[in-house]
Amino acid sequence: KENLSEIAQNISDIVRRFNLEEGMIASDEKLAEPFFTPLEDSNSVITRAEMDKLVKDYMELRNWGK
């Protein structure tokens, strides 16, 4: 019997496979520009380089080679 975490991972894998089969490419996985603007309350911001590293690490963690 699978636990909820395994079920969620399986759903994510199925959705990713579907999207790839339908023509999704790496540039489709980029966040929109507003995600890279400073927050009003703290002026914190994540750079594209930081986000690219996070995405790369996540892809490796999920065994989703690009």
PDB file of N, CA, C and O in Angstrom, residues 4 8 14 17-21 23-24 28 30-31 35 39 42-43 48-49 51-53 55 59 61 63:
ATOM      1  N   LEU A   4       0.766   8.591   1.020  1.00  0.00           N
ATOM      2  CA  LEU A   4       0.383   9.772   0.251  1.00  0.00           C
ATOM      3  C   LEU A   4       1.567  10.420  -0.458  1.00  0.00           C
ATOM      4  O   LEU A   4       1.428  10.923  -1.579  1.00  0.00           O
ATOM      5  N   ALA A   8       1.720  11.148  -4.431  1.00  0.00           N
ATOM      6  CA  ALA A   8       1.978  12.490  -4.964  1.00  0.00           C
ATOM      7  C   ALA A   8       3.165  12.479  -5.920  1.00  0.00           C
ATOM      8  O   ALA A   8       3.124  13.131  -6.980  1.00  0.00           O
ATOM      9  N   ILE A  14       3.793  11.344 -13.643  1.00  0.00           N
ATOM     10  CA  ILE A  14       2.850  11.151 -14.746  1.00  0.00           C
ATOM     11  C   ILE A  14       2.579  12.473 -15.456  1.00  0.00           C
ATOM     12  O   ILE A  14       2.574  12.537 -16.694  1.00  0.00           O
ATOM     13  N   ARG A  17       5.678  13.405 -17.520  1.00  0.00           N
ATOM     14  CA  ARG A  17       5.767  12.580 -18.734  1.00  0.00           C
ATOM     15  C   ARG A  17       4.757  13.039 -19.786  1.00  0.00           C
ATOM     16  O   ARG A  17       5.075  13.167 -20.966  1.00  0.00           O
ATOM     17  N   PHE A  18       3.533  13.306 -19.341  1.00  0.00           N
ATOM     18  CA  PHE A  18       2.500  13.783 -20.255  1.00  0.00           C
ATOM     19  C   PHE A  18       2.930  15.084 -20.915  1.00  0.00           C
ATOM     20  O   PHE A  18       2.836  15.246 -22.140  1.00  0.00           O
ATOM     21  N   ASN A  19       3.385  16.044 -20.095  1.00  0.00           N
ATOM     22  CA  ASN A  19       3.797  17.342 -20.637  1.00  0.00           C
ATOM     23  C   ASN A  19       4.942  17.205 -21.627  1.00  0.00           C
ATOM     24  O   ASN A  19       4.958  17.864 -22.669  1.00  0.00           O
ATOM     25  N   LEU A  20       5.909  16.346 -21.327  1.00  0.00           N
ATOM     26  CA  LEU A  20       7.023  16.131 -22.248  1.00  0.00           C
ATOM     27  C   LEU A  20       6.538  15.514 -23.561  1.00  0.00           C
ATOM     28  O   LEU A  20       6.972  15.908 -24.647  1.00  0.00           O
ATOM     29  N   GLU A  21       5.632  14.557 -23.457  1.00  0.00           N
ATOM     30  CA  GLU A  21       5.087  13.925 -24.662  1.00  0.00           C
ATOM     31  C   GLU A  21       4.289  14.914 -25.509  1.00  0.00           C
ATOM     32  O   GLU A  21       4.217  14.780 -26.722  1.00  0.00           O
ATOM     33  N   GLY A  23       5.104  18.004 -25.870  1.00  0.00           N
ATOM     34  CA  GLY A  23       5.989  19.003 -26.452  1.00  0.00           C
ATOM     35  C   GLY A  23       6.590  20.018 -25.493  1.00  0.00           C
ATOM     36  O   GLY A  23       7.210  20.978 -25.944  1.00  0.00           O
ATOM     37  N   MET A  24       6.414  19.827 -24.194  1.00  0.00           N
ATOM     38  CA  MET A  24       7.025  20.754 -23.243  1.00  0.00           C
ATOM     39  C   MET A  24       8.543  20.729 -23.413  1.00  0.00           C
ATOM     40  O   MET A  24       9.132  19.672 -23.615  1.00  0.00           O
ATOM     41  N   ASP A  28       9.903  26.143 -21.141  1.00  0.00           N
ATOM     42  CA  ASP A  28       8.546  26.199 -20.606  1.00  0.00           C
ATOM     43  C   ASP A  28       8.526  26.118 -19.083  1.00  0.00           C
ATOM     44  O   ASP A  28       7.520  26.442 -18.460  1.00  0.00           O
ATOM     45  N   LYS A  30      10.405  27.814 -17.012  1.00  0.00           N
ATOM     46  CA  LYS A  30      10.942  29.028 -16.398  1.00  0.00           C
ATOM     47  C   LYS A  30       9.827  29.806 -15.713  1.00  0.00           C
ATOM     48  O   LYS A  30       8.693  29.840 -16.178  1.00  0.00           O
ATOM     49  N   LEU A  31      10.169  30.448 -14.597  1.00  0.00           N
ATOM     50  CA  LEU A  31       9.204  31.279 -13.899  1.00  0.00           C
ATOM     51  C   LEU A  31       9.065  32.631 -14.585  1.00  0.00           C
ATOM     52  O   LEU A  31      10.004  33.134 -15.199  1.00  0.00           O
ATOM     53  N   PHE A  35       8.427  36.844 -10.484  1.00  0.00           N
ATOM     54  CA  PHE A  35       9.036  36.033  -9.436  1.00  0.00           C
ATOM     55  C   PHE A  35      10.458  36.493  -9.107  1.00  0.00           C
ATOM     56  O   PHE A  35      11.019  36.088  -8.102  1.00  0.00           O
ATOM     57  N   LEU A  39      10.714  41.544  -3.007  1.00  0.00           N
ATOM     58  CA  LEU A  39       9.501  41.574  -2.192  1.00  0.00           C
ATOM     59  C   LEU A  39       9.381  42.939  -1.529  1.00  0.00           C
ATOM     60  O   LEU A  39      10.374  43.544  -1.125  1.00  0.00           O
ATOM     61  N   SER A  42      10.526  42.985   2.462  1.00  0.00           N
ATOM     62  CA  SER A  42      11.897  42.663   2.862  1.00  0.00           C
ATOM     63  C   SER A  42      12.938  43.011   1.808  1.00  0.00           C
ATOM     64  O   SER A  42      14.130  42.945   2.070  1.00  0.00           O
ATOM     65  N   ASN A  43      12.477  43.348   0.624  1.00  0.00           N
ATOM     66  CA  ASN A  43      13.368  43.636  -0.502  1.00  0.00           C
ATOM     67  C   ASN A  43      14.194  42.412  -0.896  1.00  0.00           C
ATOM     68  O   ASN A  43      15.178  42.526  -1.610  1.00  0.00           O
ATOM     69  N   ARG A  48      17.899  34.617 -11.093  1.00  0.00           N
ATOM     70  CA  ARG A  48      17.681  33.542 -12.060  1.00  0.00           C
ATOM     71  C   ARG A  48      18.715  32.434 -11.871  1.00  0.00           C
ATOM     72  O   ARG A  48      18.399  31.259 -11.989  1.00  0.00           O
ATOM     73  N   ALA A  49      19.952  32.820 -11.553  1.00  0.00           N
ATOM     74  CA  ALA A  49      21.002  31.820 -11.333  1.00  0.00           C
ATOM     75  C   ALA A  49      20.667  30.939 -10.134  1.00  0.00           C
ATOM     76  O   ALA A  49      20.852  29.716 -10.183  1.00  0.00           O
ATOM     77  N   MET A  51      17.647  30.336  -8.989  1.00  0.00           N
ATOM     78  CA  MET A  51      16.500  29.510  -9.362  1.00  0.00           C
ATOM     79  C   MET A  51      16.933  28.383 -10.292  1.00  0.00           C
ATOM     80  O   MET A  51      16.480  27.248 -10.154  1.00  0.00           O
ATOM     81  N   ASP A  52      17.821  28.677 -11.229  1.00  0.00           N
ATOM     82  CA  ASP A  52      18.321  27.630 -12.120  1.00  0.00           C
ATOM     83  C   ASP A  52      18.986  26.513 -11.326  1.00  0.00           C
ATOM     84  O   ASP A  52      18.805  25.331 -11.622  1.00  0.00           O
ATOM     85  N   LYS A  53      19.738  26.872 -10.283  1.00  0.00           N
ATOM     86  CA  LYS A  53      20.397  25.877  -9.430  1.00  0.00           C
ATOM     87  C   LYS A  53      19.357  25.051  -8.672  1.00  0.00           C
ATOM     88  O   LYS A  53      19.470  23.819  -8.580  1.00  0.00           O
ATOM     89  N   VAL A  55      16.262  24.463  -9.569  1.00  0.00           N
ATOM     90  CA  VAL A  55      15.573  23.594 -10.525  1.00  0.00           C
ATOM     91  C   VAL A  55      16.461  22.404 -10.887  1.00  0.00           C
ATOM     92  O   VAL A  55      15.994  21.258 -10.926  1.00  0.00           O
ATOM     93  N   MET A  59      15.496  18.580 -10.227  1.00  0.00           N
ATOM     94  CA  MET A  59      15.447  17.603 -11.317  1.00  0.00           C
ATOM     95  C   MET A  59      16.298  16.378 -10.987  1.00  0.00           C
ATOM     96  O   MET A  59      15.895  15.247 -11.245  1.00  0.00           O
ATOM     97  N   LEU A  61      17.102  15.347  -7.935  1.00  0.00           N
ATOM     98  CA  LEU A  61      16.459  14.666  -6.828  1.00  0.00           C
ATOM     99  C   LEU A  61      15.324  13.761  -7.323  1.00  0.00           C
ATOM    100  O   LEU A  61      15.147  12.640  -6.832  1.00  0.00           O
ATOM    101  N   ASN A  63      15.159  12.478 -10.308  1.00  0.00           N
ATOM    102  CA  ASN A  63      15.651  11.640 -11.404  1.00  0.00           C
ATOM    103  C   ASN A  63      14.967  11.992 -12.719  1.00  0.00           C
ATOM    104  O   ASN A  63      14.580  11.128 -13.498  1.00  0.00           O
TER     105      ASN A  63
END
